[in-house]
Amino acid sequence: MDRLVRRPSGVRSWQGGQRVVRIRPAGSGSWQQAAGLGPGRLHRTEDGALTLLWSEPAAAGGGQSTVKPARLAAGATACGAAQEVVTTALGGGLTFAGNAAGRQVVAWMAADRRLTVVERSGAQGAWTAPVELDRLPEPIGRPDNVCDYRLTELRAAVAVDGATALIWASAPVTSTATASRTWSPWTPPTGSG
């Protein structure tokens, strides 16, 4: 269980591998209390605002997660209310970008191997329906190994005029079978090749 503990030195520390966010508002000499943040990211938009983007288990369960951003406007002392963007089965690679006019994009790799994106034209606008941009190949299984593709990079950007770009990359990961039929990562051969 994730919990906040006090170390002997008086420094507070999160346990359990949870991401933590602390904010020091502009003009303030002190940091706000730490808050737990699920798998997520911190982004700065060109208007000087900060956006926290994270996911948390959906109320309905079933392996679904709800993606939420919360925005700390320039000069504000607290984030605005978190908004629910989408509920989906995440497979990794969650990212966000936005511009000063409020245009925003959220992209992720879904558990079904689909690179998916949603957008909205302004900070108060509705999010679009999810759009599939790409799909990673299915794993290739052989008696002695499995080759699987994994997302290795996902980044987004939104220009001043609203143009949006995503960069992503994937790489094959090969695993070999052992006598017990469990899988271990492939290790490249060494030597004078």
mmCIF file with all atom_site columns, C-alpha atoms in Angstrom, residues 90-182:
data_model
loop_
_atom_site.group_PDB
_atom_site.id
_atom_site.type_symbol
_atom_site.label_atom_id
_atom_site.label_alt_id
_atom_site.label_comp_id
_atom_site.label_asym_id
_atom_site.label_entity_id
_atom_site.label_seq_id
_atom_site.pdbx_PDB_ins_code
_atom_site.Cartn_x
_atom_site.Cartn_y
_atom_site.Cartn_z
_atom_site.occupancy
_atom_site.B_iso_or_equiv
_atom_site.pdbx_formal_charge
_atom_site.auth_seq_id
_atom_site.auth_comp_id
_atom_site.auth_asym_id
_atom_site.auth_atom_id
_atom_site.pdbx_PDB_model_num
ATOM 1  C CA . LEU A 1 90  ? -3.628  1.541   -21.223 1.00 0.00 ? 90  LEU A CA 1
ATOM 2  C CA . GLY A 1 91  ? -0.626  -0.282  -22.590 1.00 0.00 ? 91  GLY A CA 1
ATOM 3  C CA . GLY A 1 92  ? 1.919   2.467   -21.962 1.00 0.00 ? 92  GLY A CA 1
ATOM 4  C CA . GLY A 1 93  ? 3.302   5.657   -23.445 1.00 0.00 ? 93  GLY A CA 1
ATOM 5  C CA . LEU A 1 94  ? 0.932   8.328   -22.123 1.00 0.00 ? 94  LEU A CA 1
ATOM 6  C CA . THR A 1 95  ? 1.730   11.889  -23.318 1.00 0.00 ? 95  THR A CA 1
ATOM 7  C CA . PHE A 1 96  ? 0.167   15.362  -23.528 1.00 0.00 ? 96  PHE A CA 1
ATOM 8  C CA . ALA A 1 97  ? 0.776   18.661  -25.360 1.00 0.00 ? 97  ALA A CA 1
ATOM 9  C CA . GLY A 1 98  ? -1.067  21.965  -25.566 1.00 0.00 ? 98  GLY A CA 1
ATOM 10 C CA . ASN A 1 99  ? -0.681  25.537  -26.785 1.00 0.00 ? 99  ASN A CA 1
ATOM 11 C CA . ALA A 1 100 ? -1.573  28.958  -25.338 1.00 0.00 ? 100 ALA A CA 1
ATOM 12 C CA . ALA A 1 101 ? -4.929  29.021  -27.174 1.00 0.00 ? 101 ALA A CA 1
ATOM 13 C CA . GLY A 1 102 ? -5.967  25.889  -25.262 1.00 0.00 ? 102 GLY A CA 1
ATOM 14 C CA . ARG A 1 103 ? -5.652  23.318  -28.052 1.00 0.00 ? 103 ARG A CA 1
ATOM 15 C CA . GLN A 1 104 ? -4.673  20.034  -26.419 1.00 0.00 ? 104 GLN A CA 1
ATOM 16 C CA . VAL A 1 105 ? -3.764  16.501  -27.454 1.00 0.00 ? 105 VAL A CA 1
ATOM 17 C CA . VAL A 1 106 ? -3.430  13.316  -25.384 1.00 0.00 ? 106 VAL A CA 1
ATOM 18 C CA . ALA A 1 107 ? -1.884  10.194  -26.921 1.00 0.00 ? 107 ALA A CA 1
ATOM 19 C CA . TRP A 1 108 ? -1.263  6.699   -25.555 1.00 0.00 ? 108 TRP A CA 1
ATOM 20 C CA . MET A 1 109 ? -0.559  3.120   -26.506 1.00 0.00 ? 109 MET A CA 1
ATOM 21 C CA . ALA A 1 110 ? -3.610  1.042   -25.663 1.00 0.00 ? 110 ALA A CA 1
ATOM 22 C CA . ALA A 1 111 ? -3.319  -2.465  -24.250 1.00 0.00 ? 111 ALA A CA 1
ATOM 23 C CA . ASP A 1 112 ? -4.542  -3.815  -27.615 1.00 0.00 ? 112 ASP A CA 1
ATOM 24 C CA . ARG A 1 113 ? -1.368  -2.353  -29.208 1.00 0.00 ? 113 ARG A CA 1
ATOM 25 C CA . ARG A 1 114 ? -3.111  0.629   -30.862 1.00 0.00 ? 114 ARG A CA 1
ATOM 26 C CA . LEU A 1 115 ? -1.520  4.090   -30.789 1.00 0.00 ? 115 LEU A CA 1
ATOM 27 C CA . THR A 1 116 ? -4.492  6.286   -29.975 1.00 0.00 ? 116 THR A CA 1
ATOM 28 C CA . VAL A 1 117 ? -5.055  10.047  -29.750 1.00 0.00 ? 117 VAL A CA 1
ATOM 29 C CA . VAL A 1 118 ? -7.778  12.454  -28.599 1.00 0.00 ? 118 VAL A CA 1
ATOM 30 C CA . GLU A 1 119 ? -7.794  16.233  -29.091 1.00 0.00 ? 119 GLU A CA 1
ATOM 31 C CA . ARG A 1 120 ? -9.769  19.297  -28.172 1.00 0.00 ? 120 ARG A CA 1
ATOM 32 C CA . SER A 1 121 ? -9.754  22.740  -29.711 1.00 0.00 ? 121 SER A CA 1
ATOM 33 C CA . GLY A 1 122 ? -9.819  24.753  -26.481 1.00 0.00 ? 122 GLY A CA 1
ATOM 34 C CA . ALA A 1 123 ? -9.455  24.389  -22.734 1.00 0.00 ? 123 ALA A CA 1
ATOM 35 C CA . GLN A 1 124 ? -13.249 24.186  -22.309 1.00 0.00 ? 124 GLN A CA 1
ATOM 36 C CA . GLY A 1 125 ? -13.965 22.205  -25.483 1.00 0.00 ? 125 GLY A CA 1
ATOM 37 C CA . ALA A 1 126 ? -15.062 18.590  -25.680 1.00 0.00 ? 126 ALA A CA 1
ATOM 38 C CA . TRP A 1 127 ? -12.519 15.855  -26.350 1.00 0.00 ? 127 TRP A CA 1
ATOM 39 C CA . THR A 1 128 ? -12.790 14.119  -29.714 1.00 0.00 ? 128 THR A CA 1
ATOM 40 C CA . ALA A 1 129 ? -13.512 10.427  -29.980 1.00 0.00 ? 129 ALA A CA 1
ATOM 41 C CA . PRO A 1 130 ? -10.323 8.326   -29.823 1.00 0.00 ? 130 PRO A CA 1
ATOM 42 C CA . VAL A 1 131 ? -8.562  7.976   -33.201 1.00 0.00 ? 131 VAL A CA 1
ATOM 43 C CA . GLU A 1 132 ? -6.207  5.091   -33.983 1.00 0.00 ? 132 GLU A CA 1
ATOM 44 C CA . LEU A 1 133 ? -2.991  6.293   -35.657 1.00 0.00 ? 133 LEU A CA 1
ATOM 45 C CA . ASP A 1 134 ? -0.975  3.089   -35.746 1.00 0.00 ? 134 ASP A CA 1
ATOM 46 C CA . ARG A 1 135 ? -0.902  -0.453  -34.449 1.00 0.00 ? 135 ARG A CA 1
ATOM 47 C CA . LEU A 1 136 ? 2.112   -2.440  -33.323 1.00 0.00 ? 136 LEU A CA 1
ATOM 48 C CA . PRO A 1 137 ? 2.522   -5.901  -34.863 1.00 0.00 ? 137 PRO A CA 1
ATOM 49 C CA . GLU A 1 138 ? 1.317   -8.894  -32.888 1.00 0.00 ? 138 GLU A CA 1
ATOM 50 C CA . PRO A 1 139 ? 4.039   -10.964 -31.178 1.00 0.00 ? 139 PRO A CA 1
ATOM 51 C CA . ILE A 1 140 ? 5.636   -13.618 -33.380 1.00 0.00 ? 140 ILE A CA 1
ATOM 52 C CA . GLY A 1 141 ? 5.919   -16.879 -31.455 1.00 0.00 ? 141 GLY A CA 1
ATOM 53 C CA . ARG A 1 142 ? 8.232   -19.759 -32.318 1.00 0.00 ? 142 ARG A CA 1
ATOM 54 C CA . PRO A 1 143 ? 9.054   -22.878 -30.297 1.00 0.00 ? 143 PRO A CA 1
ATOM 55 C CA . ASP A 1 144 ? 12.291  -21.344 -28.971 1.00 0.00 ? 144 ASP A CA 1
ATOM 56 C CA . ASN A 1 145 ? 11.515  -17.603 -28.780 1.00 0.00 ? 145 ASN A CA 1
ATOM 57 C CA . VAL A 1 146 ? 8.986   -14.797 -29.072 1.00 0.00 ? 146 VAL A CA 1
ATOM 58 C CA . CYS A 1 147 ? 9.574   -11.475 -30.836 1.00 0.00 ? 147 CYS A CA 1
ATOM 59 C CA . ASP A 1 148 ? 7.340   -8.715  -29.532 1.00 0.00 ? 148 ASP A CA 1
ATOM 60 C CA . TYR A 1 149 ? 7.270   -5.011  -30.460 1.00 0.00 ? 149 TYR A CA 1
ATOM 61 C CA . ARG A 1 150 ? 7.155   -2.450  -27.652 1.00 0.00 ? 150 ARG A CA 1
ATOM 62 C CA . LEU A 1 151 ? 6.603   1.296   -27.756 1.00 0.00 ? 151 LEU A CA 1
ATOM 63 C CA . THR A 1 152 ? 9.914   2.966   -26.870 1.00 0.00 ? 152 THR A CA 1
ATOM 64 C CA . GLU A 1 153 ? 9.068   6.647   -27.358 1.00 0.00 ? 153 GLU A CA 1
ATOM 65 C CA . LEU A 1 154 ? 5.946   8.805   -27.614 1.00 0.00 ? 154 LEU A CA 1
ATOM 66 C CA . ARG A 1 155 ? 6.003   12.613  -27.724 1.00 0.00 ? 155 ARG A CA 1
ATOM 67 C CA . ALA A 1 156 ? 3.489   15.256  -28.761 1.00 0.00 ? 156 ALA A CA 1
ATOM 68 C CA . ALA A 1 157 ? 3.629   18.945  -29.679 1.00 0.00 ? 157 ALA A CA 1
ATOM 69 C CA . VAL A 1 158 ? 1.031   21.577  -30.579 1.00 0.00 ? 158 VAL A CA 1
ATOM 70 C CA . ALA A 1 159 ? 2.095   24.678  -32.556 1.00 0.00 ? 159 ALA A CA 1
ATOM 71 C CA . VAL A 1 160 ? 0.812   28.216  -32.019 1.00 0.00 ? 160 VAL A CA 1
ATOM 72 C CA . ASP A 1 161 ? -1.547  27.823  -35.012 1.00 0.00 ? 161 ASP A CA 1
ATOM 73 C CA . GLY A 1 162 ? -2.925  24.498  -33.686 1.00 0.00 ? 162 GLY A CA 1
ATOM 74 C CA . ALA A 1 163 ? -0.908  22.141  -35.893 1.00 0.00 ? 163 ALA A CA 1
ATOM 75 C CA . THR A 1 164 ? -0.305  18.947  -33.931 1.00 0.00 ? 164 THR A CA 1
ATOM 76 C CA . ALA A 1 165 ? 2.488   16.397  -34.283 1.00 0.00 ? 165 ALA A CA 1
ATOM 77 C CA . LEU A 1 166 ? 3.262   13.069  -32.641 1.00 0.00 ? 166 LEU A CA 1
ATOM 78 C CA . ILE A 1 167 ? 6.545   11.191  -32.730 1.00 0.00 ? 167 ILE A CA 1
ATOM 79 C CA . TRP A 1 168 ? 6.652   7.539   -31.766 1.00 0.00 ? 168 TRP A CA 1
ATOM 80 C CA . ALA A 1 169 ? 9.032   4.637   -32.080 1.00 0.00 ? 169 ALA A CA 1
ATOM 81 C CA . SER A 1 170 ? 8.893   0.943   -31.338 1.00 0.00 ? 170 SER A CA 1
ATOM 82 C CA . ALA A 1 171 ? 11.522  -1.759  -31.104 1.00 0.00 ? 171 ALA A CA 1
ATOM 83 C CA . PRO A 1 172 ? 11.450  -5.553  -31.165 1.00 0.00 ? 172 PRO A CA 1
ATOM 84 C CA . VAL A 1 173 ? 12.057  -7.388  -27.899 1.00 0.00 ? 173 VAL A CA 1
ATOM 85 C CA . THR A 1 174 ? 13.001  -11.044 -28.260 1.00 0.00 ? 174 THR A CA 1
ATOM 86 C CA . SER A 1 175 ? 12.567  -13.550 -25.454 1.00 0.00 ? 175 SER A CA 1
ATOM 87 C CA . THR A 1 176 ? 13.782  -17.154 -25.395 1.00 0.00 ? 176 THR A CA 1
ATOM 88 C CA . ALA A 1 177 ? 12.096  -20.175 -23.836 1.00 0.00 ? 177 ALA A CA 1
ATOM 89 C CA . THR A 1 178 ? 13.786  -22.094 -21.033 1.00 0.00 ? 178 THR A CA 1
ATOM 90 C CA . ALA A 1 179 ? 13.238  -25.720 -20.100 1.00 0.00 ? 179 ALA A CA 1
ATOM 91 C CA . SER A 1 180 ? 10.489  -24.722 -17.663 1.00 0.00 ? 180 SER A CA 1
ATOM 92 C CA . ARG A 1 181 ? 8.632   -22.927 -20.505 1.00 0.00 ? 181 ARG A CA 1
ATOM 93 C CA . THR A 1 182 ? 9.060   -19.548 -18.839 1.00 0.00 ? 182 THR A CA 1
#
